[in-house]
Amino acid sequence: MRKVSIIGAGNVGSTLASLIALNELAHVVMVDVVQDMPKGKALDMMQMMAVFNNSIKIVGSNDYQDIKGSDIVVITAGIARKPGMSREDLLNTNSNIMKEVVENVRKYASNSIVIVVSNPLDVMTYLAYKILKNYGWNRFNVMGMAGVLDSARFKYFISEKLGVSLDNINALVLGSHGDTMVPVLTHTTISGIPIEKMLKKEELKELVERTRNGGAEIVSLLKTGSAYYAPAASTLEMIKSIIFDKKQILPVSVYCEGEYGYDDLVIGLPVVLGSKGIEKVVEIDLSDFEKEELNKSAQKIKQLCQELYTLNIV
Ligand code: A3D
């Protein structure tokens, strides 16, 4: 049985833990800084397993030693921006959390594939990779989860708009996990029919905007906290492709060395995901407009990553 460790037993982390366990994919360890809380959540989940006679083990811990031997480590630790906190303060705080987490991952789970979920996603993945590459990881086994979620949101909005089954829809969102993400219309199809033949320009524009705003829409309804069911499910999809060596093509945030013309940058691109992590970045044809949009997204990420150097974080 595989072992997946999740750092940060908050909303995304604990939802993911229960999904992994319910799907009987792997034993799960949740680590958090909050004293005892992960133990309480694990105990509750183990009792849920008892209801289903499911023998998956779920451990909650405040001790990183428990992540030893993990096949996959998912990082969801971080704090949300608080009132009065500048973006730089948030970047500083979450970068320090990421550094601490990654230091423990390299110490105790040196053979793991790392999936970053913490925001700001592209920057946190970049930071994790920059540290882990000094300890035997490569750019294909440190990655970020965002594109699967953003694509699922786009797919849901399309299905709702057209009143057609989700089964028939292939939606693709690339770029940064932010307002410059790029829903790729030329590769979004319904039963093979290009989306641009099914919806008018104005309708498509609305769906693209709603997708870009997908996280914020949920935040404004929840009042506190942010989305976690779909983010956890999207991470599960990546984990399944790795554990079962499915070699699915999924949009994943990957460190580029020349792909799509990008260097020294983490950005969401289609990749083949298998048991060793990312097997390759898939280069697809984009329209001139999409390429331009992806370049804007890349520039935005570059600016944010630059702050890591300005603030002496890396
Ligand atoms: P939340 O429920 O607050 O959980 C975060 C957890 O991290 C809390 O339990 C904290 O105690 C814990 N934590 C804080 N510092 C540390 C530390 N040093 N070591 C270990 N644990 C720590 O948030 P959430 O679960 O809703 O979201 C988690 C992260 O994922 C946030 O950064 C979100 O912004 C991000 N997120 C990203 C996406 C993407 O699509 C990329 C989607 C949803 C959430």
Coordinates of C-alpha atoms and ligand atoms in Angstrom, one line a residue:
M1 CA 0.0 0.0 0.0
R2 CA 1.3 3.4 -1.0
K3 CA 1.8 6.3 1.5
V4 CA 0.7 9.8 0.9
S5 CA 1.5 12.6 3.4
I6 CA -0.3 15.8 3.6
I7 CA 1.3 18.9 5.2
G8 CA -1.5 21.2 6.5
A9 CA -4.5 19.4 7.9
G10 CA -6.9 22.3 7.2
N11 CA -9.8 22.3 4.8
V12 CA -8.0 21.2 1.6
G13 CA -5.6 18.8 3.5
S14 CA -8.3 17.0 5.5
T15 CA -10.8 16.7 2.6
L16 CA -8.0 15.2 0.5
A17 CA -7.1 12.8 3.3
S18 CA -10.7 11.5 3.4
L19 CA -10.9 11.2 -0.4
I20 CA -7.7 9.2 -0.6
A21 CA -8.9 6.9 2.2
L22 CA -12.4 6.5 0.9
N23 CA -11.0 5.6 -2.5
E24 CA -8.6 3.1 -0.7
L25 CA -5.6 4.6 -2.6
A26 CA -3.0 4.9 0.1
H27 CA -2.3 5.1 3.8
V28 CA -2.4 8.8 4.8
V29 CA -0.5 11.0 7.2
M30 CA -1.6 14.5 8.0
V31 CA 0.9 16.9 9.7
D32 CA 0.0 20.3 11.0
V33 CA 1.5 22.9 13.4
V34 CA -1.7 23.1 15.4
Q35 CA -1.3 20.9 18.4
D36 CA -3.5 17.7 18.4
M37 CA -5.9 19.0 15.7
P38 CA -4.6 16.5 13.0
K39 CA -4.8 13.7 15.5
G40 CA -8.5 14.6 16.2
K41 CA -9.3 14.7 12.5
A42 CA -7.4 11.4 11.8
L43 CA -9.3 9.7 14.7
D44 CA -12.6 10.9 13.3
M45 CA -11.7 9.6 9.8
M46 CA -10.5 6.2 11.2
Q47 CA -14.0 5.9 12.7
M48 CA -15.5 6.7 9.3
M49 CA -13.3 3.9 7.9
A50 CA -14.8 1.6 10.5
V51 CA -18.2 2.4 9.2
F52 CA -17.1 1.1 5.8
N53 CA -14.9 -1.7 7.0
N54 CA -12.1 0.0 5.2
S55 CA -8.6 -0.9 6.4
I56 CA -6.8 2.2 5.2
K57 CA -4.7 3.9 8.0
I58 CA -4.9 7.6 8.6
V59 CA -2.5 9.2 11.0
G60 CA -2.6 12.8 12.3
S61 CA 0.5 14.2 13.7
N62 CA 2.6 17.2 14.8
D63 CA 5.8 15.3 14.1
Y64 CA 7.4 15.2 10.7
Q65 CA 9.0 11.8 11.5
D66 CA 5.7 10.3 10.6
I67 CA 6.0 11.2 6.9
K68 CA 9.0 8.8 6.6
G69 CA 8.7 6.6 3.5
S70 CA 6.0 8.7 1.8
D71 CA 5.6 8.1 -1.9
I72 CA 3.8 11.4 -2.4
V73 CA 3.8 14.6 -0.2
V74 CA 1.1 17.2 -0.7
I75 CA 1.8 20.6 0.7
T76 CA -1.3 22.6 1.7
A77 CA 0.2 24.5 4.6
G78 CA -0.2 28.2 4.6
I79 CA -2.2 31.1 5.9
A80 CA -4.8 33.2 4.1
R81 CA -4.3 36.9 3.8
K82 CA -5.6 38.7 6.9
P83 CA -7.1 42.2 7.0
G84 CA -4.3 44.8 7.0
M85 CA -1.7 42.3 5.7
S86 CA 0.1 43.4 2.5
R87 CA 0.7 41.0 -0.3
E88 CA 4.4 41.1 0.5
D89 CA 3.7 40.2 4.1
L90 CA 1.6 37.2 3.0
L91 CA 4.4 36.2 0.5
N92 CA 6.9 36.4 3.3
T93 CA 4.8 34.4 5.8
N94 CA 3.8 31.7 3.4
S95 CA 7.4 31.5 2.0
N96 CA 8.7 30.9 5.5
I97 CA 6.1 28.2 6.1
M98 CA 7.0 26.6 2.7
K99 CA 10.7 26.7 3.6
E100 CA 10.1 25.0 6.9
V101 CA 7.8 22.4 5.4
V102 CA 10.2 21.6 2.5
E103 CA 13.1 21.3 4.9
N104 CA 11.2 18.6 6.7
V105 CA 10.2 16.9 3.5
R106 CA 13.8 16.7 2.3
K107 CA 14.8 15.3 5.7
Y108 CA 12.1 12.7 6.1
A109 CA 10.6 11.9 2.7
S110 CA 13.5 12.1 0.4
N111 CA 12.0 9.7 -2.2
S112 CA 8.7 11.5 -2.5
I113 CA 6.9 13.2 -5.4
V114 CA 5.9 16.6 -4.1
I115 CA 2.6 18.3 -5.1
V116 CA 2.2 21.9 -3.9
V117 CA -1.3 23.3 -3.3
S118 CA -0.5 26.3 -1.1
N119 CA -1.0 29.8 -2.6
P120 CA 0.3 31.8 -4.3
L121 CA 0.6 28.5 -6.2
D122 CA 3.0 29.3 -9.0
V123 CA 5.4 31.1 -6.6
M124 CA 5.2 28.5 -3.8
T125 CA 5.9 25.7 -6.3
Y126 CA 8.9 27.6 -7.7
L127 CA 10.2 28.1 -4.2
A128 CA 9.7 24.4 -3.2
Y129 CA 11.5 23.3 -6.4
K130 CA 14.4 25.8 -6.0
I131 CA 15.1 24.3 -2.5
L132 CA 14.4 20.6 -3.3
K133 CA 16.5 20.6 -6.4
N134 CA 19.6 20.8 -4.1
Y135 CA 18.6 17.6 -2.5
G136 CA 18.0 15.2 -5.3
W137 CA 14.6 16.2 -6.6
N138 CA 14.2 17.2 -10.2
R139 CA 11.8 19.6 -12.0
F140 CA 9.5 16.7 -12.8
N141 CA 8.9 15.4 -9.3
V142 CA 8.0 18.8 -7.7
M143 CA 4.8 20.2 -9.2
G144 CA 1.8 22.4 -8.5
M145 CA -1.9 21.7 -8.5
A146 CA -4.0 24.4 -10.2
G147 CA -4.8 23.5 -13.8
V148 CA -6.9 20.5 -13.0
L149 CA -9.1 22.6 -10.7
D150 CA -9.3 25.6 -13.1
S151 CA -10.2 23.2 -16.0
A152 CA -12.9 21.5 -13.8
R153 CA -14.4 24.9 -13.0
F154 CA -14.5 25.8 -16.7
K155 CA -16.0 22.4 -17.6
Y156 CA -18.7 22.8 -14.9
F157 CA -19.6 26.3 -16.2
I158 CA -19.8 25.0 -19.8
S159 CA -22.0 22.0 -18.8
E160 CA -24.3 24.3 -16.9
K161 CA -24.5 26.8 -19.7
L162 CA -25.2 24.2 -22.4
G163 CA -27.2 21.7 -20.3
V164 CA -25.0 18.8 -21.5
S165 CA -23.3 16.0 -19.6
L166 CA -19.9 16.7 -18.0
D167 CA -18.8 13.4 -19.7
N168 CA -18.8 15.0 -23.1
I169 CA -16.7 18.0 -22.2
N170 CA -12.9 18.3 -22.5
A171 CA -11.8 21.7 -21.0
L172 CA -8.3 23.0 -20.7
V173 CA -7.0 25.9 -18.6
L174 CA -3.3 26.7 -18.7
G175 CA -1.1 29.5 -17.2
S176 CA -1.0 30.9 -13.8
H177 CA -3.4 30.1 -11.0
G178 CA -4.7 33.7 -10.9
D179 CA -6.6 36.2 -12.9
T180 CA -4.3 35.7 -15.9
M181 CA -5.1 32.0 -16.3
V182 CA -5.8 31.0 -19.9
P183 CA -8.9 28.9 -20.7
V184 CA -7.8 27.4 -24.0
L185 CA -10.8 27.5 -26.3
T186 CA -9.1 25.9 -29.3
H187 CA -8.6 22.8 -27.2
T188 CA -11.9 22.8 -25.4
T189 CA -14.5 20.5 -27.0
I190 CA -17.9 18.9 -26.5
S191 CA -18.0 15.4 -27.9
G192 CA -15.2 16.5 -30.2
I193 CA -17.0 19.7 -31.3
P194 CA -14.9 22.9 -30.7
I195 CA -16.6 25.0 -28.0
E196 CA -16.3 28.0 -30.3
K197 CA -18.9 26.3 -32.6
M198 CA -21.3 25.7 -29.7
L199 CA -21.3 29.1 -27.9
K200 CA -21.3 32.7 -29.1
K201 CA -18.3 34.9 -28.4
E202 CA -20.0 36.9 -25.7
E203 CA -21.2 33.7 -23.9
L204 CA -17.7 32.3 -24.1
K205 CA -16.2 35.6 -22.7
E206 CA -18.6 35.3 -19.7
L207 CA -17.6 31.7 -19.0
V208 CA -13.9 32.6 -19.3
E209 CA -14.3 35.4 -16.8
R210 CA -16.3 33.3 -14.4
T211 CA -13.6 30.6 -14.5
R212 CA -10.9 33.2 -13.8
N213 CA -13.0 34.4 -10.9
G214 CA -13.9 30.9 -9.8
G215 CA -12.0 31.0 -6.5
A216 CA -13.2 34.5 -5.6
E217 CA -16.8 33.6 -6.3
I218 CA -16.7 30.9 -3.7
V219 CA -14.8 33.0 -1.2
S220 CA -17.4 35.7 -1.4
L221 CA -20.2 33.2 -0.7
L222 CA -18.4 31.3 2.1
K223 CA -17.5 34.6 3.9
T224 CA -14.6 32.8 5.7
G225 CA -12.1 30.5 4.1
S226 CA -11.9 29.4 0.5
A227 CA -12.9 26.4 -1.8
Y228 CA -11.7 23.0 -0.7
Y229 CA -13.9 20.2 -2.1
A230 CA -12.9 20.8 -5.8
P231 CA -9.3 21.6 -4.9
A232 CA -9.0 18.4 -2.9
A233 CA -10.6 16.4 -5.7
S234 CA -8.3 17.9 -8.3
T235 CA -5.3 16.9 -6.2
L236 CA -6.7 13.4 -5.9
E237 CA -6.9 13.2 -9.7
M238 CA -3.2 13.9 -9.9
I239 CA -2.4 11.4 -7.2
K240 CA -4.4 8.7 -9.0
S241 CA -2.5 9.3 -12.2
I242 CA 0.8 8.9 -10.3
I243 CA -0.2 5.9 -8.1
F244 CA -1.7 4.0 -11.0
D245 CA 0.8 5.2 -13.6
K246 CA -2.1 6.3 -15.7
K247 CA -0.1 8.7 -17.8
Q248 CA -3.0 11.1 -18.0
I249 CA -2.4 14.4 -19.8
L250 CA -3.3 16.9 -17.1
P251 CA -2.6 20.7 -16.8
V252 CA 0.0 20.9 -14.0
S253 CA 2.3 23.7 -12.8
V254 CA 5.7 22.7 -13.9
Y255 CA 9.2 24.3 -13.8
C256 CA 10.1 25.1 -17.4
E257 CA 13.4 24.7 -19.2
G258 CA 12.6 26.0 -22.6
E259 CA 9.1 24.5 -23.0
Y260 CA 6.7 26.9 -24.7
G261 CA 9.7 29.3 -24.8
Y262 CA 9.8 29.7 -21.0
D263 CA 12.7 29.3 -18.7
D264 CA 13.2 29.5 -15.0
L265 CA 9.4 29.7 -14.4
V266 CA 6.7 27.5 -13.0
I267 CA 3.5 27.7 -15.1
G268 CA 0.5 25.5 -15.8
L269 CA 1.0 23.4 -18.9
P270 CA -0.3 20.0 -20.2
V271 CA 2.0 17.2 -18.9
V272 CA 1.9 13.4 -18.9
L273 CA 1.6 12.4 -15.3
G274 CA 2.8 8.9 -14.3
S275 CA 4.4 6.9 -11.5
K276 CA 7.7 8.9 -11.7
G277 CA 5.9 12.2 -11.7
I278 CA 5.8 14.4 -14.8
E279 CA 7.0 12.3 -17.7
K280 CA 6.9 15.1 -20.3
V281 CA 5.5 18.5 -21.0
V282 CA 3.2 18.2 -24.0
E283 CA 3.5 21.0 -26.5
I284 CA 0.2 21.8 -28.1
D285 CA -0.7 24.3 -30.9
L286 CA -2.1 27.5 -29.5
S287 CA -3.7 30.4 -31.4
D288 CA -1.8 33.6 -31.6
F289 CA -4.2 35.1 -29.1
E290 CA -3.8 32.2 -26.6
K291 CA 0.0 32.3 -26.9
E292 CA -0.2 36.1 -26.2
E293 CA -2.4 35.4 -23.1
L294 CA -0.1 32.7 -21.9
N295 CA 2.9 35.1 -22.3
K296 CA 1.0 37.6 -20.1
S297 CA 0.4 35.0 -17.5
A298 CA 4.1 34.0 -17.6
Q299 CA 5.1 37.6 -17.2
K300 CA 2.9 38.0 -14.1
I301 CA 4.4 34.9 -12.5
K302 CA 7.9 36.1 -13.3
Q303 CA 7.2 39.4 -11.5
L304 CA 5.8 37.5 -8.5
C305 CA 8.8 35.2 -8.4
Q306 CA 11.1 38.1 -8.7
E307 CA 9.8 39.3 -5.3
L308 CA 11.3 36.1 -3.8
Y309 CA 14.7 37.4 -4.7
T310 CA 13.9 41.1 -3.8
L311 CA 12.8 39.9 -0.4
N312 CA 15.8 37.7 0.0
I313 CA 13.6 34.6 0.3
V314 CA 15.7 32.5 -2.1
Ligands
A3D1 P1 -6.7 26.1 5.9 O1 -7.9 25.4 6.2 O2 -6.4 27.4 6.6 O3 -5.5 25.1 6.1 C1 -4.1 25.5 6.2 C2 -3.5 24.6 7.2 O4 -2.0 24.9 7.2 C3 -3.9 25.0 8.7 O5 -4.5 23.9 9.3 C4 -2.7 25.5 9.3 O6 -2.6 25.2 10.7 C5 -1.6 24.8 8.5 N1 -0.3 25.4 8.7 C6 0.1 26.7 8.8 N2 1.4 26.8 9.0 C7 1.9 25.5 9.0 C8 3.2 25.0 9.1 N3 4.3 25.8 9.3 N4 3.4 23.7 9.1 C9 2.3 22.8 8.9 N5 1.0 23.3 8.8 C10 0.8 24.6 8.8 O7 -6.5 26.4 4.3 P2 -7.1 25.5 3.1 O8 -6.8 24.1 3.5 O9 -8.4 26.0 2.7 O10 -6.0 25.9 2.0 C11 -4.6 25.5 2.1 C12 -3.8 26.3 1.1 O11 -4.1 25.8 -0.2 C13 -3.9 27.8 1.1 O12 -2.7 28.4 0.8 C14 -4.9 28.0 -0.1 O13 -4.8 29.3 -0.6 C15 -4.4 27.0 -1.0 N6 -5.4 26.6 -2.0 C16 -4.9 26.5 -3.3 C17 -5.8 26.1 -4.3 C18 -5.3 26.0 -5.7 O14 -6.0 25.7 -6.6 C19 -3.9 26.2 -6.0 C20 -7.1 25.8 -4.0 C21 -7.5 25.9 -2.7 C22 -6.7 26.3 -1.7

